Coordinates of C-alpha atoms in Angstrom, one line a residue:
M1 CA 34.9 -55.9 -18.2
A2 CA 35.7 -54.7 -15.2
A3 CA 37.6 -51.9 -14.2
R4 CA 40.9 -52.3 -12.7
R5 CA 41.0 -51.0 -8.8
R6 CA 43.3 -48.1 -8.9
P7 CA 46.7 -49.9 -6.4
T8 CA 47.2 -48.8 -3.5
L9 CA 49.5 -49.6 -0.6
A10 CA 49.2 -52.5 1.3
D11 CA 49.3 -53.3 -2.8
V12 CA 52.7 -52.6 -2.9
A13 CA 53.9 -53.7 0.7
R14 CA 52.7 -57.0 -0.6
E15 CA 54.2 -56.9 -3.7
V16 CA 57.6 -56.2 -2.0
G17 CA 56.9 -58.8 1.4
V18 CA 57.4 -55.8 3.9
S19 CA 54.7 -53.7 6.0
A20 CA 52.9 -50.1 4.6
K21 CA 55.2 -48.0 7.2
T22 CA 58.2 -49.2 5.8
V23 CA 56.3 -48.6 2.0
S24 CA 55.2 -44.8 3.9
R25 CA 59.3 -44.2 5.0
V26 CA 60.1 -45.2 1.6
L27 CA 57.4 -42.8 -0.3
N28 CA 57.7 -39.6 2.9
E29 CA 61.4 -40.6 3.2
D30 CA 60.9 -40.0 7.1
G31 CA 62.9 -43.3 8.6
P32 CA 65.2 -46.0 9.0
V33 CA 64.9 -48.6 5.1
S34 CA 68.1 -49.9 3.8
A35 CA 69.2 -49.2 0.5
Q36 CA 68.0 -52.5 -1.0
T37 CA 64.2 -52.6 0.5
R38 CA 64.4 -48.6 -0.8
E39 CA 64.9 -49.8 -4.3
Q40 CA 61.6 -52.8 -4.6
V41 CA 60.0 -50.7 -2.9
L42 CA 60.5 -48.7 -5.8
A43 CA 60.2 -50.8 -8.1
A44 CA 56.8 -52.0 -7.0
V45 CA 55.8 -48.5 -7.0
A46 CA 56.6 -48.5 -10.5
K47 CA 55.0 -52.0 -11.9
L48 CA 52.3 -51.5 -10.0
G49 CA 51.6 -47.7 -12.0
F50 CA 50.6 -46.4 -7.5
Q51 CA 50.0 -42.8 -7.2
P52 CA 50.3 -42.0 -3.9
N53 CA 46.9 -40.0 -2.5
L54 CA 48.9 -35.8 -1.5
M55 CA 46.1 -34.9 0.0
A56 CA 45.5 -37.8 1.9
R57 CA 49.1 -37.9 3.7
N58 CA 49.0 -33.6 4.2
I59 CA 46.5 -34.0 5.8
R60 CA 47.4 -36.7 8.1
V61 CA 50.6 -35.1 8.9
G62 CA 49.0 -31.4 9.6
G63 CA 51.5 -30.1 6.1
P64 CA 49.5 -27.8 3.7
D65 CA 49.3 -29.6 -0.4
T66 CA 51.4 -28.3 -3.1
T67 CA 48.6 -27.2 -4.0
I68 CA 47.7 -23.7 -5.0
G69 CA 43.7 -22.5 -5.4
L70 CA 42.3 -20.4 -7.9
V71 CA 38.3 -18.7 -8.4
V72 CA 37.2 -17.1 -10.5
P73 CA 34.0 -16.0 -11.9
D74 CA 33.8 -17.4 -14.8
L75 CA 36.4 -20.2 -16.2
A76 CA 35.0 -19.5 -19.9
N77 CA 36.5 -15.9 -20.3
P78 CA 39.6 -15.8 -22.1
F79 CA 41.2 -13.1 -19.9
F80 CA 41.1 -15.1 -16.2
G81 CA 42.1 -18.1 -18.9
A82 CA 44.7 -15.5 -19.2
V83 CA 45.8 -15.4 -15.4
A84 CA 45.4 -18.7 -14.8
R85 CA 48.5 -19.2 -17.6
G86 CA 50.5 -16.3 -15.4
I87 CA 49.6 -17.9 -12.3
E88 CA 51.3 -21.0 -13.3
D89 CA 54.3 -19.8 -15.1
T90 CA 55.4 -18.0 -12.0
V91 CA 54.4 -21.2 -10.3
R92 CA 55.6 -24.6 -12.2
D93 CA 59.7 -24.7 -10.3
R94 CA 58.1 -23.6 -7.1
G95 CA 56.1 -27.5 -8.0
L96 CA 53.6 -26.2 -7.1
T97 CA 50.0 -27.1 -9.3
L98 CA 46.7 -24.8 -9.9
L99 CA 43.2 -26.0 -9.1
M100 CA 40.4 -23.6 -10.4
G101 CA 37.3 -23.3 -10.0
S102 CA 34.1 -20.5 -10.8
S103 CA 31.7 -18.9 -8.5
A104 CA 29.7 -17.5 -11.5
D105 CA 30.1 -14.6 -9.3
D106 CA 27.8 -15.9 -7.1
P107 CA 28.9 -15.3 -3.0
E108 CA 27.7 -18.6 -2.0
R109 CA 28.7 -20.7 -4.7
E110 CA 32.8 -18.4 -4.1
R111 CA 31.8 -19.5 -0.3
A112 CA 31.7 -22.6 -1.5
L113 CA 34.2 -23.7 -3.3
T114 CA 36.5 -21.8 -0.8
A115 CA 35.5 -24.3 1.9
Q116 CA 36.6 -26.7 0.1
F117 CA 40.4 -25.5 -1.1
L118 CA 41.0 -25.2 2.5
A119 CA 39.9 -28.7 3.0
R120 CA 43.0 -30.1 0.8
R121 CA 44.8 -27.3 3.0
V122 CA 46.5 -25.6 -0.7
S123 CA 49.7 -23.8 -0.2
I124 CA 47.9 -20.9 -1.5
L125 CA 44.7 -19.2 -2.9
I126 CA 43.8 -16.4 -5.0
V127 CA 40.4 -15.4 -4.7
V128 CA 38.0 -13.2 -7.7
P129 CA 35.5 -11.8 -5.2
S130 CA 32.0 -12.3 -6.5
V131 CA 29.7 -9.6 -5.9
G132 CA 28.5 -8.9 -1.9
A133 CA 31.2 -11.5 -0.9
D134 CA 32.3 -11.4 2.5
H135 CA 36.0 -12.5 3.2
S136 CA 36.1 -12.4 7.2
G137 CA 36.0 -16.0 7.3
L138 CA 39.2 -16.0 5.6
K139 CA 41.5 -14.2 8.3
P140 CA 41.4 -16.7 10.7
H141 CA 43.5 -18.6 7.5
R142 CA 45.6 -15.9 7.3
T143 CA 46.3 -15.2 10.1
A144 CA 47.4 -18.8 10.0
G145 CA 49.6 -18.0 8.1
L146 CA 48.2 -18.8 3.5
P147 CA 48.7 -16.7 1.3
V148 CA 45.5 -15.4 0.2
V149 CA 46.1 -13.2 -2.3
F150 CA 41.5 -10.7 -4.5
L151 CA 43.0 -10.5 -7.8
D152 CA 40.8 -7.8 -9.8
R153 CA 39.1 -6.5 -7.1
P154 CA 39.8 -6.1 -4.0
G155 CA 37.5 -7.4 -1.0
V156 CA 34.9 -7.3 1.8
G157 CA 36.0 -8.1 5.5
L158 CA 39.7 -9.6 4.8
A159 CA 42.5 -7.1 4.9
T160 CA 45.3 -8.1 1.9
D161 CA 47.2 -8.1 -1.0
S162 CA 45.4 -7.5 -3.7
I163 CA 46.4 -7.1 -8.5
V164 CA 44.2 -5.4 -9.9
S165 CA 44.5 -3.0 -13.3
S166 CA 45.2 0.3 -13.2
N167 CA 41.1 0.8 -14.1
R168 CA 40.2 4.6 -13.8
A169 CA 43.7 5.5 -15.6
G170 CA 43.2 3.7 -18.0
A171 CA 39.5 4.5 -19.0
Q172 CA 40.5 8.1 -18.3
E173 CA 42.8 7.7 -20.9
G174 CA 40.9 5.1 -23.9
V175 CA 37.3 8.3 -23.9
A176 CA 40.6 11.3 -23.5
H177 CA 41.8 9.5 -27.3
L178 CA 38.1 9.8 -28.2
I179 CA 37.8 13.7 -27.4
A180 CA 40.2 14.7 -28.9
H181 CA 38.7 13.8 -32.3
G182 CA 35.9 15.7 -31.6
H183 CA 33.6 13.4 -29.7
R184 CA 31.8 15.9 -26.5
R185 CA 28.6 12.7 -26.8
I186 CA 30.5 10.4 -26.2
G187 CA 28.3 7.4 -24.8
F188 CA 30.0 5.0 -22.6
V189 CA 27.9 0.8 -22.1
G190 CA 28.8 -0.6 -19.0
D191 CA 28.6 -4.1 -18.0
L192 CA 25.5 -5.3 -14.8
P193 CA 26.0 -5.5 -11.8
V194 CA 26.8 -1.2 -11.6
K195 CA 28.4 -1.9 -7.4
L196 CA 31.0 -4.3 -9.7
Y197 CA 34.9 -2.7 -8.3
T198 CA 36.5 -2.5 -12.1
R199 CA 32.8 -1.7 -13.2
R200 CA 32.3 1.8 -10.8
E201 CA 36.2 1.9 -11.1
R202 CA 36.0 2.2 -15.5
F203 CA 33.3 4.8 -14.8
A204 CA 35.1 7.1 -12.8
G205 CA 37.6 7.1 -15.6
Y206 CA 35.3 8.1 -18.0
R207 CA 32.9 10.9 -15.6
A208 CA 36.5 12.0 -14.9
A209 CA 37.5 12.8 -19.0
L210 CA 35.0 14.7 -19.8
R211 CA 35.3 16.3 -16.3
E212 CA 38.0 17.5 -17.5
A213 CA 37.2 18.4 -21.3
D214 CA 34.6 20.6 -19.6
I215 CA 32.3 18.5 -21.0
P216 CA 28.5 18.1 -19.8
Y217 CA 28.1 15.0 -17.4
D218 CA 24.6 13.4 -19.5
R219 CA 22.9 11.0 -17.9
S220 CA 20.8 9.9 -21.0
L221 CA 24.1 8.5 -23.1
V222 CA 25.4 5.4 -19.8
V223 CA 24.5 2.7 -20.4
S224 CA 24.1 -0.9 -18.9
A225 CA 24.1 -4.9 -19.7
H226 CA 24.6 -7.9 -18.7
D227 CA 25.6 -10.5 -21.9
Q228 CA 26.2 -9.8 -25.4
R229 CA 23.3 -9.7 -26.4
G230 CA 22.2 -7.1 -24.0
A231 CA 25.0 -4.7 -25.3
E232 CA 23.4 -5.2 -28.7
V233 CA 20.3 -3.5 -27.5
V234 CA 21.1 -1.2 -24.9
T235 CA 23.6 0.0 -27.9
S236 CA 20.4 0.4 -30.4
Q237 CA 19.2 2.3 -27.7
L238 CA 21.5 4.6 -27.4
L239 CA 21.6 5.3 -31.5
D240 CA 17.9 5.5 -32.0
L241 CA 18.4 9.4 -29.3
A242 CA 17.3 11.8 -30.8
D243 CA 20.6 13.7 -29.8
P244 CA 22.7 9.7 -30.1
P245 CA 26.1 9.5 -29.2
T246 CA 29.1 10.2 -31.7
A247 CA 31.4 6.9 -30.4
L248 CA 31.2 5.0 -28.0
F249 CA 33.5 3.5 -24.7
A250 CA 33.0 -0.4 -23.4
G251 CA 33.0 -1.1 -20.3
N252 CA 34.8 -4.4 -21.1
N253 CA 35.4 -7.2 -24.1
I254 CA 31.8 -8.5 -23.4
M255 CA 30.0 -5.1 -23.9
A256 CA 32.6 -4.3 -26.3
L257 CA 31.3 -7.4 -28.6
G258 CA 27.5 -5.7 -28.7
I259 CA 28.7 -2.7 -29.9
V260 CA 30.7 -3.8 -32.5
A261 CA 28.2 -6.8 -33.2
E262 CA 25.1 -3.9 -33.3
L263 CA 26.7 -1.2 -35.5
A264 CA 27.5 -3.7 -37.6
R265 CA 23.3 -5.3 -38.0
G266 CA 22.6 -1.3 -38.7
K267 CA 26.5 -1.3 -41.4
R268 CA 27.7 2.0 -39.2
K269 CA 31.0 2.7 -39.5
D270 CA 30.4 6.2 -38.4
V271 CA 30.5 6.1 -34.5
A272 CA 34.2 5.2 -33.4
V273 CA 34.5 3.0 -30.9
V274 CA 37.5 1.9 -27.5
A275 CA 37.0 -0.7 -25.7
F276 CA 38.2 -1.7 -22.4
D277 CA 39.8 -4.5 -22.1
D278 CA 41.3 -5.9 -26.0
V279 CA 39.3 -8.2 -27.5
S280 CA 39.7 -12.3 -29.5
L281 CA 40.5 -10.9 -34.3
A282 CA 40.3 -7.6 -32.8
E283 CA 42.2 -6.2 -36.3
A284 CA 40.4 -8.6 -38.0
L285 CA 37.2 -5.9 -37.5
E286 CA 36.2 -3.4 -39.6
P287 CA 37.7 -0.8 -39.0
A288 CA 39.7 -2.5 -36.4
L289 CA 39.1 -2.3 -32.5
T290 CA 40.5 0.4 -30.2
V291 CA 41.4 -0.9 -27.0
V292 CA 42.6 -0.1 -23.9
A293 CA 44.8 -3.2 -22.9
Q294 CA 45.0 -5.1 -19.6
D295 CA 46.9 -7.3 -19.6
P296 CA 46.1 -10.6 -17.8
E297 CA 49.7 -12.8 -17.8
E298 CA 51.7 -9.7 -15.3
I299 CA 48.0 -8.8 -13.2
G300 CA 48.6 -13.8 -12.5
R301 CA 52.9 -13.2 -12.4
S302 CA 52.4 -9.8 -9.5
A303 CA 49.1 -12.8 -7.6
A304 CA 51.5 -15.7 -7.8
A305 CA 54.4 -13.7 -7.2
T306 CA 53.3 -12.0 -3.9
A307 CA 51.5 -15.8 -3.1
L308 CA 55.4 -17.2 -2.8
A309 CA 56.4 -14.0 -0.6
R310 CA 53.9 -14.4 1.9
L311 CA 54.8 -18.6 1.4
D312 CA 59.0 -17.5 1.7
G313 CA 57.9 -15.4 4.9
D314 CA 57.5 -12.1 4.5
R315 CA 55.0 -10.6 7.1
S316 CA 54.7 -7.1 5.8
R317 CA 51.7 -5.3 5.6
A318 CA 48.7 -6.1 2.6
R319 CA 49.5 -4.4 -0.5
T320 CA 48.2 -3.1 -3.7
V321 CA 49.7 -4.1 -6.9
T322 CA 48.6 -1.8 -9.5
V323 CA 49.2 -3.2 -13.9
P324 CA 49.3 -0.4 -15.4
T325 CA 46.7 -0.2 -19.2
R326 CA 47.9 0.2 -22.0
L327 CA 46.3 2.3 -25.0
I328 CA 45.5 -0.1 -28.7
V329 CA 45.0 2.3 -31.5
R330 CA 43.7 -0.3 -34.4
G331 CA 40.9 2.3 -36.3
S332 CA 37.5 2.4 -34.6
G333 CA 38.6 5.0 -31.8
E334 CA 40.2 7.6 -34.4
Q335 CA 37.1 7.7 -35.8
P336 CA 36.6 11.8 -36.4
A337 CA 33.2 13.0 -34.7
P338 CA 31.5 14.6 -37.7
R339 CA 30.9 17.8 -38.0
P340 CA 28.1 20.3 -36.8

């Protein structure tokens, strides 16, 4: 059976017996039309199931779309799902719809996706910058009034608003928590690439905690991975050292999953663990996972509120909003260091 085609503006006009221009006037409320004709057009629209092409209309009249473009590295990461929820909750009352796309942390994919959003004249553009991306090409759009907000990480080549977590302070607090329980051999399992803003900031917090406690920095205790399996491998390498760490700090939730899996495989409950970023079912682990939790929904709300303020005419200088983290004590980070 052939698929039924979507009704067009011409179909509505034919149903009512008026011109397409008259139908357009009714739908766009931009011209004189009698009350009777208006009622007939709206009745025909409902009968036929006609949906106006808002994107085409906005391009035609030179106005913005009623959408927000959000570029994230990974649609499957629950962190960015929570960020999106925070954005949606904030913009819903303004009649704006959120569109998301994944850059896979690839600068070229990010550029192409951003270009697609710009082509449809989104009202707001929110981007999680990829490592190595250059955002100077967005300058003309921002100058023309498009609110552009960087999220989770600052961008490069464009002075605009950024919403980030307190990465350095949060990591420092997490490592200091391990030090307070007697640990001096503390491993750092970070994500890749090492130039990633969040990785650099959290590593700086790790170093700051060691420095504050007069603990010498040991390069052999710092490892990196890109995924959970890689985190398992490097955790195993740390534990096989002649002088292994008694505690581990995970640079993000994916690294934490790898650490927990490797410790469980070796039935190791003597190694303390603190993770940056919360993990699903963290309380169900044995012991439950102590984390430095971000607030992704608040990050999303802050990004949306900042963009809406720009949309409403705020022309103040670009600013960076830092959303606080909090230490959640559950058990894994309170394992005391072994006695000498």
